[in-house]
Amino acid sequence: MTLDGRHIVVTGAARGLGERIAARLADAGARLILADVLAEEGRAVAERLGASFVPLDLGEPESIEAMAAEVGRQTGGLLHGLVNNGAIATGIGGIPHDQIDIDVWDRVMRVNVRGTWLATRALVPLLRASGSGRVVNLASDTALWGAPRLMAYTASKGAVMAMTRSYARELGPDRIGVTAVAPGILTTESTGYVPEARHRLYEEGRAVPGPQSPDDITGTVAFLLSEDALTLTGQTLPVNNGFWFN
Ligand SMILES: NC(=O)c1ccc[n+]([C@@H]2O[C@H](COP(=O)([O-])OP(=O)(O)OC[C@H]3O[C@@H](n4cnc5c(N)ncnc54)[C@H](O)[C@@H]3O)[C@@H](O)[C@H]2O)c1
């Protein structure tokens, strides 16, 4: 599969899964623009992959608008793909529902839900102009099976799945496909808090047993960004080595 010459934005690409997705898309020939709130790390990744970097804070509408304007300048107004990967995924796990700080809840919703809505909205004109735009949202398996002690995060990822369906209907007439992937638990900075026993439960419960790494997700994301994937629009694909089936 090739993404040759397709202009694609990946948010949250400074580390973790976003960085691996960017590497995979670069291998497939995409012309990448990486965006992240971690500017130094993001720039280093971009340099390594031959991509460009744009600073982005998904919690701030002005920052999202500035990112979109810069993407427009760099792409000549034509964008083929957006990966809404950037999210607050770290430091919010293992907390019971009645001990979540209200400010933390609001911050997670602002970045993960409102940020995904606004980043997509800001880039739709460029996606429409390319004639074959694709949006891939990072959801999470945790929202589908109901992970405990992770309430703000799971609620935000449930909202991302709902938005995926609504955006698919609103943007379908422009031949923009909108999908989500829901990975199982991966080994990244954001899952350090997960107890060893929970990792084992996942690993043993998978149809294909064993751990899942970010690199097990990236091929699906690349496919969903391709010309071939339009017919899947609106779907959330659980990419979890068969932990459960939909
Ligand atoms: N790691 C997993 O097991 C797992 C499982 C399912 C889904 N996911 C999803 O995959 C995506 C990446 O997760 P990860 O494990 O790599 O997490 P991570 O915390 O390692 O990386 C998240 C990235 O998003 C960026 N980010 C955070 N807040 C931002 C903001 N306000 N503006 C711009 N960028 C911001 C971070 O700087 C970082 O580069 C997330 O959407 C997460 O919900 C991860």
Short mmCIF file of C-alpha atoms and ligand atoms in Angstrom, two decimals:
data_model
loop_
_atom_site.label_atom_id
_atom_site.label_comp_id
_atom_site.label_asym_id
_atom_site.label_seq_id
_atom_site.Cartn_x
_atom_site.Cartn_y
_atom_site.Cartn_z
CA MET A 1 0.00 0.00 0.00
CA THR A 2 1.29 3.42 -0.85
CA LEU A 3 0.52 6.85 0.50
CA ASP A 4 2.90 8.39 -2.01
CA GLY A 5 2.74 12.16 -2.01
CA ARG A 6 -0.33 12.31 0.22
CA HIS A 7 -0.17 15.23 2.67
CA ILE A 8 -1.02 13.93 6.15
CA VAL A 9 -1.13 15.65 9.55
CA VAL A 10 -0.45 13.55 12.66
CA THR A 11 -1.23 15.16 16.01
CA GLY A 12 0.52 14.02 19.18
CA ALA A 13 3.44 12.72 17.12
CA ALA A 14 6.25 13.66 19.52
CA ARG A 15 6.27 10.27 21.24
CA GLY A 16 4.39 7.03 21.88
CA LEU A 17 1.93 5.70 19.34
CA GLY A 18 1.85 8.97 17.37
CA GLU A 19 5.56 8.80 16.72
CA ARG A 20 5.25 5.18 15.49
CA ILE A 21 2.29 6.08 13.25
CA ALA A 22 4.32 8.93 11.75
CA ALA A 23 7.25 6.59 11.08
CA ARG A 24 4.98 4.10 9.32
CA LEU A 25 3.33 6.77 7.19
CA ALA A 26 6.74 8.19 6.23
CA ASP A 27 7.78 4.68 5.08
CA ALA A 28 4.63 4.53 2.94
CA GLY A 29 5.65 7.75 1.17
CA ALA A 30 3.39 10.28 2.90
CA ARG A 31 4.40 13.93 3.13
CA LEU A 32 3.96 14.51 6.82
CA ILE A 33 3.23 17.45 9.06
CA LEU A 34 3.62 16.53 12.72
CA ALA A 35 1.95 18.58 15.44
CA ASP A 36 2.37 18.41 19.19
CA VAL A 37 2.47 20.44 22.38
CA LEU A 38 5.94 18.97 23.05
CA ALA A 39 7.81 21.17 20.57
CA GLU A 40 11.38 20.02 21.14
CA GLU A 41 10.57 16.29 20.99
CA GLY A 42 8.20 16.83 18.05
CA ARG A 43 10.81 18.74 16.05
CA ALA A 44 13.36 15.99 16.64
CA VAL A 45 10.94 13.32 15.38
CA ALA A 46 10.06 15.44 12.35
CA GLU A 47 13.71 15.95 11.48
CA ARG A 48 14.41 12.21 11.73
CA LEU A 49 11.46 11.37 9.45
CA GLY A 50 11.96 14.16 6.91
CA ALA A 51 8.67 15.72 8.00
CA SER A 52 7.78 19.23 9.07
CA PHE A 53 6.62 20.23 12.53
CA VAL A 54 3.93 22.64 13.71
CA PRO A 55 3.38 23.48 17.40
CA LEU A 56 -0.13 22.64 18.58
CA ASP A 57 -2.02 22.79 21.84
CA LEU A 58 -5.29 20.92 21.32
CA GLY A 59 -6.70 22.61 24.41
CA GLU A 60 -6.47 26.06 22.81
CA PRO A 61 -8.75 26.96 19.85
CA GLU A 62 -6.35 29.73 18.65
CA SER A 63 -3.48 27.25 18.53
CA ILE A 64 -5.59 24.83 16.47
CA GLU A 65 -6.51 27.61 14.02
CA ALA A 66 -2.85 28.65 13.73
CA MET A 67 -1.85 25.03 13.04
CA ALA A 68 -4.49 24.74 10.30
CA ALA A 69 -3.33 27.99 8.67
CA GLU A 70 0.26 26.75 8.65
CA VAL A 71 -0.80 23.37 7.21
CA GLY A 72 -2.65 25.26 4.47
CA ARG A 73 0.51 27.21 3.64
CA GLN A 74 2.72 24.13 3.59
CA THR A 75 0.40 21.95 1.51
CA GLY A 76 -0.79 24.52 -1.02
CA GLY A 77 -4.29 24.07 0.38
CA LEU A 78 -4.66 20.32 -0.27
CA LEU A 79 -4.69 17.83 2.61
CA HIS A 80 -5.30 14.10 2.21
CA GLY A 81 -5.21 12.85 5.78
CA LEU A 82 -5.52 13.79 9.43
CA VAL A 83 -4.67 11.45 12.31
CA ASN A 84 -6.25 12.74 15.51
CA ASN A 85 -3.86 10.94 17.84
CA GLY A 86 -2.87 13.70 20.30
CA ALA A 87 -4.62 13.28 23.64
CA ILE A 88 -4.17 13.33 27.36
CA ALA A 89 -3.50 9.64 27.90
CA THR A 90 -0.80 9.84 30.56
CA GLY A 91 -1.14 10.35 34.31
CA ILE A 92 -4.90 9.88 34.55
CA GLY A 93 -5.21 6.13 35.11
CA GLY A 94 -5.72 4.13 38.28
CA ILE A 95 -7.99 6.75 39.90
CA PRO A 96 -11.44 5.71 41.24
CA HIS A 97 -14.43 7.59 39.80
CA ASP A 98 -15.09 9.51 43.03
CA GLN A 99 -11.53 10.78 43.33
CA ILE A 100 -11.12 12.40 39.94
CA ASP A 101 -10.39 16.10 40.23
CA ILE A 102 -13.01 18.14 38.34
CA ASP A 103 -10.29 20.26 36.70
CA VAL A 104 -8.60 17.11 35.43
CA TRP A 105 -11.92 15.85 34.04
CA ASP A 106 -12.44 19.16 32.22
CA ARG A 107 -8.90 19.19 30.84
CA VAL A 108 -9.25 15.65 29.46
CA MET A 109 -12.53 16.56 27.76
CA ARG A 110 -11.12 19.83 26.43
CA VAL A 111 -8.11 18.20 24.80
CA ASN A 112 -9.41 14.74 23.84
CA VAL A 113 -12.95 15.61 22.77
CA ARG A 114 -13.11 19.32 21.97
CA GLY A 115 -9.59 19.23 20.52
CA THR A 116 -10.51 16.40 18.15
CA TRP A 117 -13.65 18.22 17.04
CA LEU A 118 -11.83 21.53 16.48
CA ALA A 119 -8.74 20.06 14.77
CA THR A 120 -10.99 18.21 12.33
CA ARG A 121 -13.19 21.24 11.77
CA ALA A 122 -10.21 23.47 11.09
CA LEU A 123 -8.75 21.10 8.50
CA VAL A 124 -11.96 20.08 6.69
CA PRO A 125 -11.62 22.80 4.00
CA LEU A 126 -8.17 21.44 3.08
CA LEU A 127 -9.38 17.81 3.21
CA ARG A 128 -12.35 18.68 1.01
CA ALA A 129 -10.10 20.42 -1.51
CA SER A 130 -7.98 17.29 -2.05
CA GLY A 131 -11.04 15.27 -3.15
CA SER A 132 -10.04 12.18 -1.12
CA GLY A 133 -9.67 13.29 2.50
CA ARG A 134 -9.40 10.76 5.33
CA VAL A 135 -9.65 11.34 9.07
CA VAL A 136 -8.51 8.64 11.48
CA ASN A 137 -9.32 9.14 15.16
CA LEU A 138 -7.60 7.34 18.00
CA ALA A 139 -10.28 5.85 20.22
CA SER A 140 -9.56 3.12 22.76
CA ASP A 141 -10.59 -0.40 23.64
CA THR A 142 -10.99 0.82 27.23
CA ALA A 143 -14.13 2.75 26.23
CA LEU A 144 -15.70 -0.34 24.68
CA TRP A 145 -15.17 -2.79 27.52
CA GLY A 146 -15.46 -0.21 30.31
CA ALA A 147 -12.04 0.02 31.96
CA PRO A 148 -12.31 0.79 35.69
CA ARG A 149 -10.50 3.68 37.41
CA LEU A 150 -10.06 5.50 34.10
CA MET A 151 -13.41 7.30 33.86
CA ALA A 152 -12.49 10.65 32.29
CA TYR A 153 -10.34 8.98 29.65
CA THR A 154 -12.88 6.26 28.75
CA ALA A 155 -15.68 8.84 28.54
CA SER A 156 -13.54 10.99 26.23
CA LYS A 157 -12.78 8.05 23.95
CA GLY A 158 -16.46 7.06 23.85
CA ALA A 159 -17.17 10.60 22.67
CA VAL A 160 -14.47 10.27 20.00
CA MET A 161 -16.26 7.17 18.63
CA ALA A 162 -19.60 9.00 18.59
CA MET A 163 -18.01 11.97 16.83
CA THR A 164 -16.47 9.62 14.27
CA ARG A 165 -19.96 8.46 13.24
CA SER A 166 -21.44 11.97 13.07
CA TYR A 167 -18.46 13.39 11.21
CA ALA A 168 -18.67 10.46 8.75
CA ARG A 169 -22.22 11.48 7.84
CA GLU A 170 -21.46 15.21 7.66
CA LEU A 171 -18.33 14.80 5.55
CA GLY A 172 -19.35 11.80 3.42
CA PRO A 173 -20.89 13.98 0.69
CA ASP A 174 -17.42 15.52 0.25
CA ARG A 175 -15.95 11.99 -0.08
CA ILE A 176 -14.08 12.45 3.18
CA GLY A 177 -13.88 9.16 5.10
CA VAL A 178 -13.84 9.30 8.90
CA THR A 179 -12.90 6.23 10.93
CA ALA A 180 -11.52 5.37 14.35
CA VAL A 181 -9.17 2.72 15.63
CA ALA A 182 -9.52 1.37 19.15
CA PRO A 183 -6.24 -0.23 20.20
CA GLY A 184 -5.99 -2.55 23.15
CA ILE A 185 -3.46 -1.82 25.85
CA LEU A 186 -0.05 -1.01 24.34
CA THR A 187 3.31 -0.59 25.91
CA THR A 188 3.91 3.18 25.82
CA GLU A 189 4.64 6.03 28.25
CA SER A 190 0.91 6.33 28.92
CA THR A 191 0.40 2.77 30.18
CA GLY A 192 3.19 2.67 32.75
CA TYR A 193 0.63 2.83 35.58
CA VAL A 194 -1.17 -0.36 34.51
CA PRO A 195 -0.45 -3.20 36.93
CA GLU A 196 1.45 -6.21 35.63
CA ALA A 197 -1.56 -8.46 36.38
CA ARG A 198 -3.77 -6.40 34.03
CA HIS A 199 -1.17 -6.65 31.25
CA ARG A 200 -1.14 -10.45 31.76
CA LEU A 201 -4.95 -10.62 31.65
CA TYR A 202 -4.89 -8.88 28.28
CA GLU A 203 -2.02 -10.89 26.94
CA GLU A 204 -3.56 -14.25 27.83
CA GLY A 205 -7.07 -13.24 26.71
CA ARG A 206 -6.07 -12.33 23.17
CA ALA A 207 -6.86 -14.68 20.27
CA VAL A 208 -3.28 -13.93 19.22
CA PRO A 209 -1.68 -14.11 22.68
CA GLY A 210 1.09 -11.84 23.89
CA PRO A 211 1.77 -8.12 24.25
CA GLN A 212 0.73 -5.51 21.67
CA SER A 213 3.13 -2.80 20.64
CA PRO A 214 2.37 0.51 18.91
CA ASP A 215 3.80 -0.99 15.72
CA ASP A 216 0.89 -3.48 15.68
CA ILE A 217 -1.53 -0.57 15.14
CA THR A 218 0.20 1.49 12.52
CA GLY A 219 -0.58 -0.66 9.45
CA THR A 220 -4.32 -0.33 10.10
CA VAL A 221 -3.98 3.45 10.41
CA ALA A 222 -2.03 3.57 7.13
CA PHE A 223 -4.73 1.54 5.37
CA LEU A 224 -7.51 3.77 6.73
CA LEU A 225 -5.71 6.80 5.27
CA SER A 226 -5.55 5.22 1.81
CA GLU A 227 -7.83 5.70 -1.20
CA ASP A 228 -9.24 2.18 -0.61
CA ALA A 229 -10.73 2.85 2.81
CA LEU A 230 -13.66 5.14 2.03
CA THR A 231 -16.22 2.32 2.29
CA LEU A 232 -15.31 1.82 5.96
CA THR A 233 -16.36 5.33 6.90
CA GLY A 234 -17.97 5.76 10.32
CA GLN A 235 -16.55 2.52 11.72
CA THR A 236 -14.41 2.05 14.80
CA LEU A 237 -12.02 -0.85 14.32
CA PRO A 238 -10.90 -2.61 17.51
CA VAL A 239 -7.26 -3.39 16.76
CA ASN A 240 -6.61 -5.61 19.74
CA ASN A 241 -5.26 -9.00 18.57
CA GLY A 242 -8.72 -10.45 19.20
CA PHE A 243 -9.24 -9.54 22.88
CA TRP A 244 -12.94 -9.37 22.13
CA PHE A 245 -14.91 -9.23 18.88
CA ASN A 246 -17.57 -6.78 17.67
N1 LIG B 1 -1.04 3.43 24.78
C1 LIG B 1 -2.17 2.73 24.72
O1 LIG B 1 -2.29 1.63 25.26
C2 LIG B 1 -3.34 3.27 23.97
C3 LIG B 1 -4.45 2.45 23.82
C4 LIG B 1 -5.57 2.91 23.15
C5 LIG B 1 -5.57 4.19 22.62
N2 LIG B 1 -4.48 4.98 22.77
C6 LIG B 1 -4.56 6.33 22.18
O2 LIG B 1 -3.44 6.53 21.33
C7 LIG B 1 -3.07 7.90 21.34
C8 LIG B 1 -1.59 8.03 21.73
O3 LIG B 1 -1.41 7.46 23.02
P1 LIG B 1 0.02 7.20 23.65
O4 LIG B 1 -0.07 5.96 24.45
O5 LIG B 1 1.06 7.32 22.61
O6 LIG B 1 0.06 8.45 24.66
P2 LIG B 1 1.27 9.44 25.04
O7 LIG B 1 0.83 10.17 26.26
O8 LIG B 1 2.55 8.69 25.07
O9 LIG B 1 1.31 10.44 23.79
C9 LIG B 1 0.31 11.40 23.58
C10 LIG B 1 0.85 12.49 22.67
O10 LIG B 1 -0.16 13.51 22.58
C11 LIG B 1 0.46 14.76 22.87
N3 LIG B 1 -0.48 15.69 23.49
C12 LIG B 1 -0.98 15.63 24.75
N4 LIG B 1 -1.71 16.73 25.01
C13 LIG B 1 -1.67 17.51 23.89
C14 LIG B 1 -2.21 18.77 23.56
N5 LIG B 1 -2.92 19.50 24.43
N6 LIG B 1 -1.99 19.27 22.32
C15 LIG B 1 -1.22 18.56 21.43
N7 LIG B 1 -0.67 17.36 21.69
C16 LIG B 1 -0.89 16.84 22.92
C17 LIG B 1 1.59 14.42 23.82
O11 LIG B 1 2.56 15.47 23.90
C18 LIG B 1 2.12 13.13 23.24
O12 LIG B 1 3.06 13.36 22.21
C19 LIG B 1 -4.00 8.60 22.33
O13 LIG B 1 -5.09 9.17 21.62
C20 LIG B 1 -4.48 7.45 23.20
O14 LIG B 1 -5.71 7.72 23.78
C21 LIG B 1 -3.36 4.56 23.43
#
